[in-house]
mmCIF file of C-alpha atoms in Angstrom:
data_model
loop_
_atom_site.group_PDB
_atom_site.id
_atom_site.type_symbol
_atom_site.label_atom_id
_atom_site.label_comp_id
_atom_site.label_asym_id
_atom_site.label_seq_id
_atom_site.Cartn_x
_atom_site.Cartn_y
_atom_site.Cartn_z
ATOM 1 C CA MET A 379 30.425 -4.886 -9.737
ATOM 2 C CA THR A 380 27.993 -6.790 -7.570
ATOM 3 C CA TRP A 381 24.305 -7.545 -7.989
ATOM 4 C CA THR A 382 21.698 -7.339 -5.257
ATOM 5 C CA GLN A 383 18.235 -8.865 -5.535
ATOM 6 C CA HIS A 384 15.412 -6.393 -4.824
ATOM 7 C CA THR A 385 12.027 -8.107 -5.007
ATOM 8 C CA SER A 386 10.081 -6.625 -2.093
ATOM 9 C CA GLY A 387 6.538 -6.109 -3.400
ATOM 10 C CA LEU A 388 6.916 -8.275 -6.521
ATOM 11 C CA PRO A 389 4.956 -11.555 -6.621
ATOM 12 C CA SER A 390 7.174 -14.596 -6.022
ATOM 13 C CA GLY A 391 8.345 -16.335 -9.168
ATOM 14 C CA ASN A 392 7.506 -13.274 -11.259
ATOM 15 C CA ILE A 393 9.461 -12.758 -14.484
ATOM 16 C CA VAL A 394 10.374 -9.203 -15.461
ATOM 17 C CA TYR A 395 10.137 -8.833 -19.249
ATOM 18 C CA SER A 396 10.807 -5.110 -19.490
ATOM 19 C CA ILE A 397 12.258 -2.430 -17.244
ATOM 20 C CA LEU A 398 12.177 1.334 -17.748
ATOM 21 C CA SER A 399 13.549 4.247 -15.749
ATOM 22 C CA HIS A 400 11.937 7.697 -15.992
ATOM 23 C CA ASP A 401 12.925 10.584 -13.728
ATOM 24 C CA ASN A 402 13.182 8.989 -10.256
ATOM 25 C CA LEU A 403 10.814 6.122 -11.058
ATOM 26 C CA VAL A 404 11.524 2.557 -12.206
ATOM 27 C CA PHE A 405 8.808 0.515 -13.948
ATOM 28 C CA ALA A 406 8.848 -3.262 -14.497
ATOM 29 C CA GLY A 407 6.649 -5.101 -17.006
ATOM 30 C CA THR A 408 5.709 -8.608 -15.833
ATOM 31 C CA VAL A 409 3.153 -11.362 -16.468
ATOM 32 C CA ASP A 410 1.170 -9.837 -13.583
ATOM 33 C CA GLY A 411 1.181 -6.281 -14.940
ATOM 34 C CA VAL A 412 3.267 -3.193 -14.287
ATOM 35 C CA TYR A 413 5.110 -2.614 -11.029
ATOM 36 C CA LEU A 414 6.544 0.705 -9.852
ATOM 37 C CA SER A 415 9.521 1.478 -7.641
ATOM 38 C CA GLN A 416 10.139 4.938 -6.236
ATOM 39 C CA ASP A 417 13.356 3.958 -4.406
ATOM 40 C CA ASN A 418 15.644 2.628 -7.165
ATOM 41 C CA GLY A 419 14.138 -0.856 -7.171
ATOM 42 C CA SER A 420 14.354 -1.666 -3.457
ATOM 43 C CA ASN A 421 10.554 -1.855 -3.063
ATOM 44 C CA TRP A 422 7.839 -2.409 -5.652
ATOM 45 C CA GLN A 423 4.082 -1.765 -5.817
ATOM 46 C CA GLU A 424 1.432 -2.685 -8.387
ATOM 47 C CA PHE A 425 0.774 0.028 -10.965
ATOM 48 C CA ASN A 426 -2.156 -1.497 -12.888
ATOM 49 C CA SER A 427 -5.108 0.829 -12.321
ATOM 50 C CA GLY A 428 -7.485 0.619 -15.283
ATOM 51 C CA MET A 429 -5.482 -2.034 -17.135
ATOM 52 C CA GLU A 430 -7.343 -4.984 -18.614
ATOM 53 C CA GLU A 431 -4.355 -6.890 -20.018
ATOM 54 C CA LYS A 432 -1.828 -7.885 -17.376
ATOM 55 C CA ILE A 433 0.950 -9.507 -19.451
ATOM 56 C CA ILE A 434 3.381 -6.656 -20.123
ATOM 57 C CA LEU A 435 6.260 -7.397 -22.489
ATOM 58 C CA SER A 436 7.356 -3.836 -23.273
ATOM 59 C CA LEU A 437 7.277 -0.355 -21.741
ATOM 60 C CA ALA A 438 7.825 3.114 -23.244
ATOM 61 C CA PHE A 439 7.460 6.753 -22.189
ATOM 62 C CA ASP A 440 6.407 9.719 -24.333
ATOM 63 C CA ASP A 441 5.330 13.136 -23.021
ATOM 64 C CA ASN A 442 5.099 11.749 -19.459
ATOM 65 C CA ILE A 443 2.689 8.997 -20.555
ATOM 66 C CA LEU A 444 3.601 5.378 -19.809
ATOM 67 C CA PHE A 445 2.745 2.920 -22.588
ATOM 68 C CA ALA A 446 2.608 -0.765 -21.626
ATOM 69 C CA GLY A 447 1.863 -3.722 -23.846
#
């Protein structure tokens, strides 16, 4: 097994506190909010529309709704 770093689109120095896979999407909870990857983690984009709190320590899915807190 080998590991490959995939951080394209994540802020530098960002710590990922939580990671969640749902269907073909991967979500990461960080101190700068939620980031989304649609290509298995190779590239990331912010997914914070409408969020007031940006420090995300945990992620969960229920009925196709993403909960972040």
